[in-house]
Tab-separated table of C-alpha atoms in Angstrom:
chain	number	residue	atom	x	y	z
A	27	UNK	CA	20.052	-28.149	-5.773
A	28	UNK	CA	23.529	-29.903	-6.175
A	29	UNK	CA	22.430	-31.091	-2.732
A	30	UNK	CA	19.351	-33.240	-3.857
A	31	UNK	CA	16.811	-30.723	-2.996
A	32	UNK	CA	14.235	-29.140	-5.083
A	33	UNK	CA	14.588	-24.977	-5.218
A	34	UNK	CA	12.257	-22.083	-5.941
A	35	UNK	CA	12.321	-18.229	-5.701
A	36	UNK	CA	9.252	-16.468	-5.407
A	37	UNK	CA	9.151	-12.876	-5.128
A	38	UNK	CA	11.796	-10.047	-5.084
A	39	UNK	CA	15.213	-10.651	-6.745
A	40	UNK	CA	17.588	-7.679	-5.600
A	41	UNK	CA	20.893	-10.469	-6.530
A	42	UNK	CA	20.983	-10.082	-10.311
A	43	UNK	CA	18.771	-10.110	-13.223
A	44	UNK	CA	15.228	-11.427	-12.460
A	45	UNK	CA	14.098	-13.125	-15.892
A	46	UNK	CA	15.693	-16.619	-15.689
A	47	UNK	CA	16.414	-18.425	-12.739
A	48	UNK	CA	19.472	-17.596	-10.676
A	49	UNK	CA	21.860	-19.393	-8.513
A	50	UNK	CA	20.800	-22.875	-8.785
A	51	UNK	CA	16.762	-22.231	-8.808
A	52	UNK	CA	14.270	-24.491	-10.659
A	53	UNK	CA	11.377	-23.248	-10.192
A	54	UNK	CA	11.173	-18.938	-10.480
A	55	UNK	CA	8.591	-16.248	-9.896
A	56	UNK	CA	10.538	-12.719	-9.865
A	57	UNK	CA	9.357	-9.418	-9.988
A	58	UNK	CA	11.312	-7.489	-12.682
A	59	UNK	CA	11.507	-4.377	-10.534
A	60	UNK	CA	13.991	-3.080	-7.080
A	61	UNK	CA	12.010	-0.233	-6.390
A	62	UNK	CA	8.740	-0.731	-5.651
A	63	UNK	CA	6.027	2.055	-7.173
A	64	UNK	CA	2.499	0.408	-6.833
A	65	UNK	CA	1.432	-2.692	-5.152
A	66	UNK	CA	-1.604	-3.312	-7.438
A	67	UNK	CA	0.068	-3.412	-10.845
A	68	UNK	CA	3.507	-5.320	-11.510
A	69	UNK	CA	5.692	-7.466	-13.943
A	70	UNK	CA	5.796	-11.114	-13.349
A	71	UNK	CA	8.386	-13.271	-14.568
A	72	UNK	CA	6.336	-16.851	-13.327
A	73	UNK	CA	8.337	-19.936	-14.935
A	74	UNK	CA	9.516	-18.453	-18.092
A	75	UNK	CA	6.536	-16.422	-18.546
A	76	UNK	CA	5.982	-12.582	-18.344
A	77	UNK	CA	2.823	-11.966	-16.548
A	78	UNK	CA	1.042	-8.350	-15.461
A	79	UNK	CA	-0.197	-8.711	-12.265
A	80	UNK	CA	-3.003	-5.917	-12.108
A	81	UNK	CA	-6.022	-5.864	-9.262
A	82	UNK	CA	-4.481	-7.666	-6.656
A	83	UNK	CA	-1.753	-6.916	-4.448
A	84	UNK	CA	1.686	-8.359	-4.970
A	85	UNK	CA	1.793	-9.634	-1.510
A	86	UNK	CA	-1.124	-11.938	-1.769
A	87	UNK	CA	0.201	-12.809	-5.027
A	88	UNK	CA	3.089	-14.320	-3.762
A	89	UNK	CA	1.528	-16.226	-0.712
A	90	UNK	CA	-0.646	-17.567	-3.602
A	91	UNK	CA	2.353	-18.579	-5.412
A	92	UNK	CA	4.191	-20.247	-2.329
A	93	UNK	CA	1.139	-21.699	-1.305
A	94	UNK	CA	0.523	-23.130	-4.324
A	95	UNK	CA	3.742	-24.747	-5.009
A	96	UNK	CA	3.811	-26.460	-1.036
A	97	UNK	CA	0.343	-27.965	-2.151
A	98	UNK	CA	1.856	-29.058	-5.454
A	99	UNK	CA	5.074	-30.776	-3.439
A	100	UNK	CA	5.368	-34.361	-4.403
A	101	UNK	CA	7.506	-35.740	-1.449
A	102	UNK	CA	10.151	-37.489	-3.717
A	103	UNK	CA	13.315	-34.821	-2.800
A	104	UNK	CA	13.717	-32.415	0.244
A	105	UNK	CA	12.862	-28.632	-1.122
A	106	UNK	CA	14.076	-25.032	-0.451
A	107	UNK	CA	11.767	-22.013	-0.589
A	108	UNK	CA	12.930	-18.798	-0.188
A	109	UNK	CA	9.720	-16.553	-0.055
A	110	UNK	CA	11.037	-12.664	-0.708
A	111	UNK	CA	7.973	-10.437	-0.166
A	112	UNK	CA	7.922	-7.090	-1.584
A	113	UNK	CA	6.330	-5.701	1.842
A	114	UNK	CA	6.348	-4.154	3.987
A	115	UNK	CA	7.892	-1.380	1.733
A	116	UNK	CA	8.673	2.114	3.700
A	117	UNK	CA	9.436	3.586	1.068
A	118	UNK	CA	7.144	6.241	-0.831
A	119	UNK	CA	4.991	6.791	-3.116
A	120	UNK	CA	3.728	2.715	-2.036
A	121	UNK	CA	3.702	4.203	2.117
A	122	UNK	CA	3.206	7.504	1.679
A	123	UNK	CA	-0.728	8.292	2.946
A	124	UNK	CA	-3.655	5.751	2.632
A	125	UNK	CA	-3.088	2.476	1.296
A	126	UNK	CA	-5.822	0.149	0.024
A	127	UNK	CA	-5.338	-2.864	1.284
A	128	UNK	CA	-8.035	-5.348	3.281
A	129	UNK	CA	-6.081	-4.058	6.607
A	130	UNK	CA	-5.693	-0.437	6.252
A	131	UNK	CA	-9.110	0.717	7.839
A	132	UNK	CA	-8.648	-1.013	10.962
A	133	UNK	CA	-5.594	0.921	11.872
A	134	UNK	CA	-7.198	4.524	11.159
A	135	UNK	CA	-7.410	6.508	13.698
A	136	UNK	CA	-5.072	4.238	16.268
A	137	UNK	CA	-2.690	5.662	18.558
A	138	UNK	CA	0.268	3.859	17.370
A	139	UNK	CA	2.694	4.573	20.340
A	140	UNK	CA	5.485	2.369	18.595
A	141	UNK	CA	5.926	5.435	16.141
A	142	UNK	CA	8.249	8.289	17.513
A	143	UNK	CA	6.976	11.797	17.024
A	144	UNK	CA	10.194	13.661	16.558
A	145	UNK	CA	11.052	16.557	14.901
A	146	UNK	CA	11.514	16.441	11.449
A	147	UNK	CA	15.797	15.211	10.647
A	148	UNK	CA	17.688	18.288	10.321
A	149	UNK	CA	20.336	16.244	8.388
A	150	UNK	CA	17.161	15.691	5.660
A	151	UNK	CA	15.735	19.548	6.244
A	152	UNK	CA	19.384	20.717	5.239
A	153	UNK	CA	19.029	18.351	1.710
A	154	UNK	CA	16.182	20.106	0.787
A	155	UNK	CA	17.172	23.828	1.711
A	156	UNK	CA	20.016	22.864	-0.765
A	157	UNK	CA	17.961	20.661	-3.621
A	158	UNK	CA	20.286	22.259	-6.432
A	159	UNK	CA	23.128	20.149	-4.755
A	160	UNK	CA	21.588	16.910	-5.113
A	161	UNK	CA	19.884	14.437	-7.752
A	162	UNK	CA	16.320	15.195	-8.810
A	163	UNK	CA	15.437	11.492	-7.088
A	164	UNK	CA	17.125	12.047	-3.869
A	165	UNK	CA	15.129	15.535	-3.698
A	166	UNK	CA	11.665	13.951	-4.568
A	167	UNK	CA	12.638	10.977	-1.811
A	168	UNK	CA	13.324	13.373	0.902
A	169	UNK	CA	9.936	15.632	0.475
A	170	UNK	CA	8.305	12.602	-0.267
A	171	UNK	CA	9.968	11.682	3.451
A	172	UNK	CA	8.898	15.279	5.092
A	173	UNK	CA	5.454	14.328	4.159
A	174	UNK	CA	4.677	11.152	5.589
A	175	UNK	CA	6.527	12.489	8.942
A	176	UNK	CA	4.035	11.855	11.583
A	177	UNK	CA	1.348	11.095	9.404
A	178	UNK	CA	-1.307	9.006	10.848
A	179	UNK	CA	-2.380	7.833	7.255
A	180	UNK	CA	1.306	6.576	6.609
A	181	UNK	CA	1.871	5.130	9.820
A	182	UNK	CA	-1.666	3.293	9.333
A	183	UNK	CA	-0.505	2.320	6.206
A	184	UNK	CA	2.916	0.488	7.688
A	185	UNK	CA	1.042	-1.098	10.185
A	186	UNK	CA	-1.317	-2.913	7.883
A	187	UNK	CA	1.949	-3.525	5.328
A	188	UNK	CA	3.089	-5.514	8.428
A	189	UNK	CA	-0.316	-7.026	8.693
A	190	UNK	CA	-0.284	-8.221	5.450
A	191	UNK	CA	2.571	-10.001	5.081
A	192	UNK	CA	1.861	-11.959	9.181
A	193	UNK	CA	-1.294	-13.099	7.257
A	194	UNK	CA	0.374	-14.436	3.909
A	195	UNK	CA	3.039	-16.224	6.239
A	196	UNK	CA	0.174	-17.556	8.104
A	197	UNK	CA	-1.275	-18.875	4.929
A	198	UNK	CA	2.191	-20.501	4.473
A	199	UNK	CA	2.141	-22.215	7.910
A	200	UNK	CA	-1.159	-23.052	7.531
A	201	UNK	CA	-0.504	-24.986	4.222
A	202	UNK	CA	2.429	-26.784	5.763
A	203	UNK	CA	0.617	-27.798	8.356
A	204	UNK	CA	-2.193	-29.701	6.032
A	205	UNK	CA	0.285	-31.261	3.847
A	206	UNK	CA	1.617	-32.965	6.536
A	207	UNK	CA	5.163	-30.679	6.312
A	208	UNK	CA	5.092	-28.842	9.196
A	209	UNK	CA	7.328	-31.031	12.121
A	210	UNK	CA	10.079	-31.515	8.601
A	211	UNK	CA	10.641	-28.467	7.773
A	212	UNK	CA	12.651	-25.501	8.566
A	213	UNK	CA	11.181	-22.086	8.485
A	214	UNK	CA	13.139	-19.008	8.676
A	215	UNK	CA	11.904	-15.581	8.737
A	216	UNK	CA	14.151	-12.789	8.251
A	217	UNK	CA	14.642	-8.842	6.590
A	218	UNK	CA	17.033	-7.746	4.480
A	219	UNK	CA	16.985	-4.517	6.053
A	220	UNK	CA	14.897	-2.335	8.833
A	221	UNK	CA	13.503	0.923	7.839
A	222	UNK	CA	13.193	4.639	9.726
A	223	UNK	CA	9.389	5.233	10.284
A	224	UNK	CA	9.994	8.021	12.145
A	225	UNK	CA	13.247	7.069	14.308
A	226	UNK	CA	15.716	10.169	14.147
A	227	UNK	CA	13.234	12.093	12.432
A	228	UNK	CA	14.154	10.110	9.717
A	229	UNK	CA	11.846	7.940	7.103
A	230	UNK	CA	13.191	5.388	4.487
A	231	UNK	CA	16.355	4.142	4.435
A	232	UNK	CA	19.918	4.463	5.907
A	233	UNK	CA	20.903	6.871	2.527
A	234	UNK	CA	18.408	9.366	3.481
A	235	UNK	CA	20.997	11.419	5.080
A	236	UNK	CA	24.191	12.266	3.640
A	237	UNK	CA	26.626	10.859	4.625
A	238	UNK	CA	24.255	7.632	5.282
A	239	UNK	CA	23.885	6.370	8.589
A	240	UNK	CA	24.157	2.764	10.391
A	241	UNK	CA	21.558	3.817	13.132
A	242	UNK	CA	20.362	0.385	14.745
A	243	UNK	CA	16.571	0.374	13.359
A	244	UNK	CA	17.452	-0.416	10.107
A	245	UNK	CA	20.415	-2.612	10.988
A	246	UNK	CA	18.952	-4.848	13.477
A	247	UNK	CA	16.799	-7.301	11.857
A	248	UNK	CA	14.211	-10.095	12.412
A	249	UNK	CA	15.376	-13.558	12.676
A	250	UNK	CA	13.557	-16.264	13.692
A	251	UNK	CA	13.744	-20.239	13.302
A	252	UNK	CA	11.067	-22.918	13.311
A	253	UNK	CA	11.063	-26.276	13.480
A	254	UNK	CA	8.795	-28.197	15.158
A	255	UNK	CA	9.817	-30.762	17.777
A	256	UNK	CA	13.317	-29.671	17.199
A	257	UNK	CA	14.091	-26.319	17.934
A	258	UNK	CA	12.610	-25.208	21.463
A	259	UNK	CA	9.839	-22.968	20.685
A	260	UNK	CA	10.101	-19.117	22.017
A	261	UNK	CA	13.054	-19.451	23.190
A	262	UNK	CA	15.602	-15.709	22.275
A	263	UNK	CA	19.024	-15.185	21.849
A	264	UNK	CA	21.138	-11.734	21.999
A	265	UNK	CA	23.886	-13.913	20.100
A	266	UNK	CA	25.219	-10.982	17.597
A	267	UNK	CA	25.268	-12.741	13.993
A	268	UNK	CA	25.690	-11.099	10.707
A	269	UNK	CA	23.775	-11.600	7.640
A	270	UNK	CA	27.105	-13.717	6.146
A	271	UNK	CA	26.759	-16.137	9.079
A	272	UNK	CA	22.960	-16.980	7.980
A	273	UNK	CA	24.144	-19.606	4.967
A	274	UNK	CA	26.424	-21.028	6.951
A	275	UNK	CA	23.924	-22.122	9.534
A	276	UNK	CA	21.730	-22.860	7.574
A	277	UNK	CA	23.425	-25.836	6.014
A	278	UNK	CA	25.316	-26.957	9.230
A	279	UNK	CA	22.108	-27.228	10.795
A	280	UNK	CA	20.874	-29.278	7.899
A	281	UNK	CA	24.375	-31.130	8.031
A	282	UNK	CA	25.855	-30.407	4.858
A	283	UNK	CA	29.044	-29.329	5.352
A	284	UNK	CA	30.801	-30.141	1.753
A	285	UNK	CA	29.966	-26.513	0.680
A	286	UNK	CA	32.319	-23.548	0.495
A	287	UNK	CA	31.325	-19.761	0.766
A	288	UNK	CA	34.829	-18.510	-0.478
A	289	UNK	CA	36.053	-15.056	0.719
A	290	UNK	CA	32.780	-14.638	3.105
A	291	UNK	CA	33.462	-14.162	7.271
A	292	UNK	CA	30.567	-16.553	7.727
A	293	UNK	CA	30.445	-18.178	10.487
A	294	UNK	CA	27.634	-21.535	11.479
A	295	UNK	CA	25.621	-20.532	14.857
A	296	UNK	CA	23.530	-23.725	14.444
A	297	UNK	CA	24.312	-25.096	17.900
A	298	UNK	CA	22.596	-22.053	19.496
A	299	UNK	CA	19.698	-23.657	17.720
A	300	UNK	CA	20.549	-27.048	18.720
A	301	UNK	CA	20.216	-25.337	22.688
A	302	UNK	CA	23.675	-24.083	22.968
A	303	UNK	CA	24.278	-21.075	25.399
A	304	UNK	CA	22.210	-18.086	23.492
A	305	UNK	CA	24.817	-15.730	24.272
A	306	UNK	CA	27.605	-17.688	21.921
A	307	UNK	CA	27.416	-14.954	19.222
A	308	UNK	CA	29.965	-13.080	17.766
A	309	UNK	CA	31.988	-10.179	19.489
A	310	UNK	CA	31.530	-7.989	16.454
A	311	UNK	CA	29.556	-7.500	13.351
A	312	UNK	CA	30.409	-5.468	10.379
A	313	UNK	CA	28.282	-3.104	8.137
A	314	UNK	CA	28.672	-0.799	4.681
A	315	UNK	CA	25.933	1.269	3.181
A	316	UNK	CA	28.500	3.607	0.307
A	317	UNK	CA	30.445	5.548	1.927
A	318	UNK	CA	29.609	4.340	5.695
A	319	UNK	CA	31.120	1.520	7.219
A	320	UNK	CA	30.611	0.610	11.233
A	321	UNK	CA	30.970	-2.083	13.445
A	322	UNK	CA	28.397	-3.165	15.936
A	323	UNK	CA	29.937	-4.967	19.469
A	324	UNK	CA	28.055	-6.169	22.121
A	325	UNK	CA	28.448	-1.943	23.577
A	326	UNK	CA	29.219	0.172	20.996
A	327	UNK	CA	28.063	1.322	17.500
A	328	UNK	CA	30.793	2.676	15.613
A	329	UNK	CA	30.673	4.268	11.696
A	330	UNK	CA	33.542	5.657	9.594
A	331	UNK	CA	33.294	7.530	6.799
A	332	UNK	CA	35.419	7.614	3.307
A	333	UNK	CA	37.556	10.233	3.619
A	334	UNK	CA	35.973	13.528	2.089
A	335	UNK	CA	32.908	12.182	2.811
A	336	UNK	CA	31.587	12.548	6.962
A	337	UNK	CA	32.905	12.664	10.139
A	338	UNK	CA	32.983	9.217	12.104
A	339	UNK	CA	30.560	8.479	15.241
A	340	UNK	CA	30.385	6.483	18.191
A	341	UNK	CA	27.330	5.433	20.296
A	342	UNK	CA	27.659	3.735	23.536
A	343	UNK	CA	24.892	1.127	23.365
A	344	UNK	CA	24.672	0.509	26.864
A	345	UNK	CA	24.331	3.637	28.146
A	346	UNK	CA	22.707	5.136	25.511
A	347	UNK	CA	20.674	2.180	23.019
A	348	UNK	CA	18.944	5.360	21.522
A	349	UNK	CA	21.961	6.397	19.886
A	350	UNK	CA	21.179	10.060	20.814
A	351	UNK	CA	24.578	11.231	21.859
A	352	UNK	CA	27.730	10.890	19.216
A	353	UNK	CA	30.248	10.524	21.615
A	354	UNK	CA	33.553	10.773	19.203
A	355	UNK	CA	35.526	12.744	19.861
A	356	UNK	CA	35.090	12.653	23.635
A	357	UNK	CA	38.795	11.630	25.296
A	358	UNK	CA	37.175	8.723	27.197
A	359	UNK	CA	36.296	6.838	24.186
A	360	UNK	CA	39.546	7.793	22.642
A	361	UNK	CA	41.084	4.196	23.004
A	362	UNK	CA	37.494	2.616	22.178
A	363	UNK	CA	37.030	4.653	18.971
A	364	UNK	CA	41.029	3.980	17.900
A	365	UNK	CA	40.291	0.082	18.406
A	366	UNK	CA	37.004	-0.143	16.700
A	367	UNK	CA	38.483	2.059	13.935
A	368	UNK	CA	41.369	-1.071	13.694
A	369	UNK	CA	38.934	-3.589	13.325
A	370	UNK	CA	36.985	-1.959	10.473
A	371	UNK	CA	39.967	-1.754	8.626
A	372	UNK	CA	41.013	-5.715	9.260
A	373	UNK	CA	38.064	-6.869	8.503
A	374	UNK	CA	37.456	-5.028	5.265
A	375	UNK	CA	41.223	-5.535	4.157
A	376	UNK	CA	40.355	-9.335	4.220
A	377	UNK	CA	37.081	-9.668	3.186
A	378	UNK	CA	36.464	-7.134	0.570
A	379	UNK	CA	36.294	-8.031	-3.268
A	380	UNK	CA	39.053	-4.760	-4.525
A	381	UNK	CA	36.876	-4.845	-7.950
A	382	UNK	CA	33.331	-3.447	-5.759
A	383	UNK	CA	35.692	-2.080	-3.447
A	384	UNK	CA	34.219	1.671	-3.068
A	385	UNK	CA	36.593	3.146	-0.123
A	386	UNK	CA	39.774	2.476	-3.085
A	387	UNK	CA	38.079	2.973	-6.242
A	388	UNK	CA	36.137	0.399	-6.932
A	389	UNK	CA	32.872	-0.189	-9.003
A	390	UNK	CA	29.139	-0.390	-7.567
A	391	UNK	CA	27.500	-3.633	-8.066
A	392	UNK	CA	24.218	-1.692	-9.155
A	393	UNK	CA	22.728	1.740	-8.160
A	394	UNK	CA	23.928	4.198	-5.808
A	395	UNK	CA	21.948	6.981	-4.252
A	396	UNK	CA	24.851	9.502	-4.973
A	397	UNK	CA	27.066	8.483	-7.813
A	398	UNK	CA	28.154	11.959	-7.996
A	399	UNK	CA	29.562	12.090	-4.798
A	400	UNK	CA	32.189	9.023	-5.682
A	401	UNK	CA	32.638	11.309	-8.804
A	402	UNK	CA	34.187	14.080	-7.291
A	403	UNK	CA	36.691	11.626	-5.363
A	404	UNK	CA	37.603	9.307	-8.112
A	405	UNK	CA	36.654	11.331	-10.855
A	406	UNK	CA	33.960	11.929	-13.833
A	407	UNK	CA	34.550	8.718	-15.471
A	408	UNK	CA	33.699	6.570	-12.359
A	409	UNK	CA	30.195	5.067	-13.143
A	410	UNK	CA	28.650	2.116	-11.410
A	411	UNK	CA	28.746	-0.894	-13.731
A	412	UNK	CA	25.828	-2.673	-14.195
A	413	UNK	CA	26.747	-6.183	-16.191
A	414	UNK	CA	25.787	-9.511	-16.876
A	415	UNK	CA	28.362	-11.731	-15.540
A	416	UNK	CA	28.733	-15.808	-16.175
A	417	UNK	CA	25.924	-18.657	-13.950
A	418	UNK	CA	26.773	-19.517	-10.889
A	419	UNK	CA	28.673	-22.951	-10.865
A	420	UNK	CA	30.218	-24.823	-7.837
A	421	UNK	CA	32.393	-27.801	-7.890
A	422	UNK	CA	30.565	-29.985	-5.408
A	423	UNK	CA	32.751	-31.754	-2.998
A	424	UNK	CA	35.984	-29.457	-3.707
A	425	UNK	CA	35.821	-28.023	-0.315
A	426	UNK	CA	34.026	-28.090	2.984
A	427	UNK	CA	32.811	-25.459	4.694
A	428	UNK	CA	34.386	-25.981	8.277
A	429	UNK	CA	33.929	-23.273	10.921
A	430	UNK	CA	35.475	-19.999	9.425
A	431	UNK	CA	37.916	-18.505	11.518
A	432	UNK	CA	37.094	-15.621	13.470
A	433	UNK	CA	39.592	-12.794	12.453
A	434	UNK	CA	38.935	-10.199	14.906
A	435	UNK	CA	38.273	-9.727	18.709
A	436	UNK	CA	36.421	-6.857	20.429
């Protein structure tokens, strides 16, 4: 916005409070809830006013929405969208059995050989033998997640999730294309996280076990740029990028470069867009989901655990890209583990904020799936903090953003 462009959120807000605009956003249409319990009937904050959304499904409602606003599009300034669909959502009760959307019935009775049949996760099995040890929501997730294991009904019901939401961006293409939009603007489509639908025996997300996990499904995502007549169409890239480096590209490839992301690793891969060599990623990305941190290279997979907490683990990608064989502990991967182990540690000594810093005793941002278990290590008064903190300002032109420097080799 302090860039000239016009700027509108539709959809899912999981950055703050969703009832007035965030971050710089004129134009606003946020759901007012994280987790989502029924598609059909939902809160609505559209442009300053609260809105029930009952009879249609929230999906469609927000292609309507986006659609509506590139049809309304005047021409006089440049404009950012940022589309955040509430679906696909593999996450029970909205996946769990039929669903009743327009797409549902033609995936009955498919084969669906993308879905593993595995045995049920004895990590998850083990929760529920020992329910008194864990919160009443964590227990209803995880039989919630023994039921829709290899469930034709649920897995129809993810496929035509995914359906959906191909057919709303469609709409969106479609209503660049007739305004005349399409060759000037940039479309991105991205996740901000996978989700198990069956991988591991595991459904939902990374926190289903305990300790969580930073198995690859949910931590490889989609990301895909358009731009027609500019960016060569189908062309891939096994360039490793974080989420952090995605801002940062963004505005390098739109060439503004008077913008600072301060304390972030970001990093612009814009020239790979621009037809650099695809393989000019980074040589190591970093995760955290609680107590689980890892670090993804171009071979290995490695997670660490708070102390107290779990055990680390190691995967050797190349050999094994299933991640069905923890291999720490093993003396050949002594050295590799030891390395990996000193890069986690760099990279969260530099970049993490001490005040949300939960491996020394700091605060969560919002929920947490087990509060209790940061309880017992930094004691009953430890609560995450949920509080509304000042708007966003920037001081425009104070800094540029540069290429961050890349503090770590693998």
């Amino acid at each position: 916005r302090n860039r000239g462009y016009r700027t509108a959120m539709i959809g899912k807000w999981h950055l703050g409070q969703p009832w007035r605009p965030s971050l710089g956003y004129e134009y606003w249409v946020a759901l007012t809830i994280g987790h989502t319990v029924d598609f059909w009937n939902n809160h609505v904050i559209d442009n300053g006013k609260s809105l029930e959304i009952k009879g249609r499904h929230i999906v469609d409602y927000l292609t309507d929405k986006a659609v509506e606003y590139i049809e309304n599009y005047d021409g006089t300034a440049p404009f950012y969208l940022q589309l955040n669909y509430d679906g696909p959502y593999v996450n029970p009760p909205t996946n769990l059995g039929p669903a009743k959307n327009r797409f549902y019935k033609s995936y009955l009775g498919q084969e669906f050989k993308s879905f593993p049949r595995l045995a049920f996760n004895k990590n998850l099995a083990q929760q529920i033998l020992e329910d008194e040890k864990h919160p009443p929501f964590v227990v209803e997730k995880l039989f919630e997640a023994l039921q829709m294991h290899n469930d034709p009904e649920t897995m129809a019901n993810v496929a035509s999730q995914n359906t959906l939401v191909d057919d709303g961006v469609g709409r969106v293409l479609a209503a660049l294309k007739r305004r005349g939009l399409a060759r000037n603007t940039l479309v991105i489509f991205s996740s901000d996280q996978g989700n198990f639908y069956g991988q591991h025996g595991i459904w939902e997300h990374t926190t289903a076990t305990t300790p969580s996990n930073l198995y690859e499904t949910p931590m490889n995502i989609p990301l895909i740029f358009r731009h027609v007549g500019h960016i060569v169409p189908g062309r891939r890239s096994d360039a490793l990028l974080g989420q952090y480096d995605l801002p940062v590209t963004l505005l390098d490839y739109l060439g503004i470069d008077d913008a600072v992301f301060a304390g972030s690793p970001g990093r612009s891969f814009a020239a790979i867009l621009k037809g650099a060599d695809t393989r000019q990623g980074r040589d190591a990305v970093f995760f955290e989901q609680e107590e689980t941190r890892g670090v993804r290279t171009k071979r290995y997979s490695f997670w660490r655990r708070l102390e107290g907490t779990g055990m680390p683990e190691l995967y050797d990608m190349q050999l094994d890209p299933e991640q069905k064989t923890n291999v720490y502990g093993k003396k050949e991967y002594e050295r590799v583990a030891a390395r990996l182990s000193r890069q986690l540690d760099t990279f969260f000594a530099t970049y993490s904020n001490p005040k949300y810093d939960l491996w020394h005793g700091g605060v969560a941002k919002g929920s947490l799936m087990r509060p209790s278990m940061f309880q017992r290590l930094y004691g009953k008064d430890w609560q995450p903090r949920t509080e509304l903190l000042p708007a966003f300002t920037e001081d425009v032109g104070a800094h540029r953003t540069g290429p961050a420097r890349e503090p770590l080799a693998d």
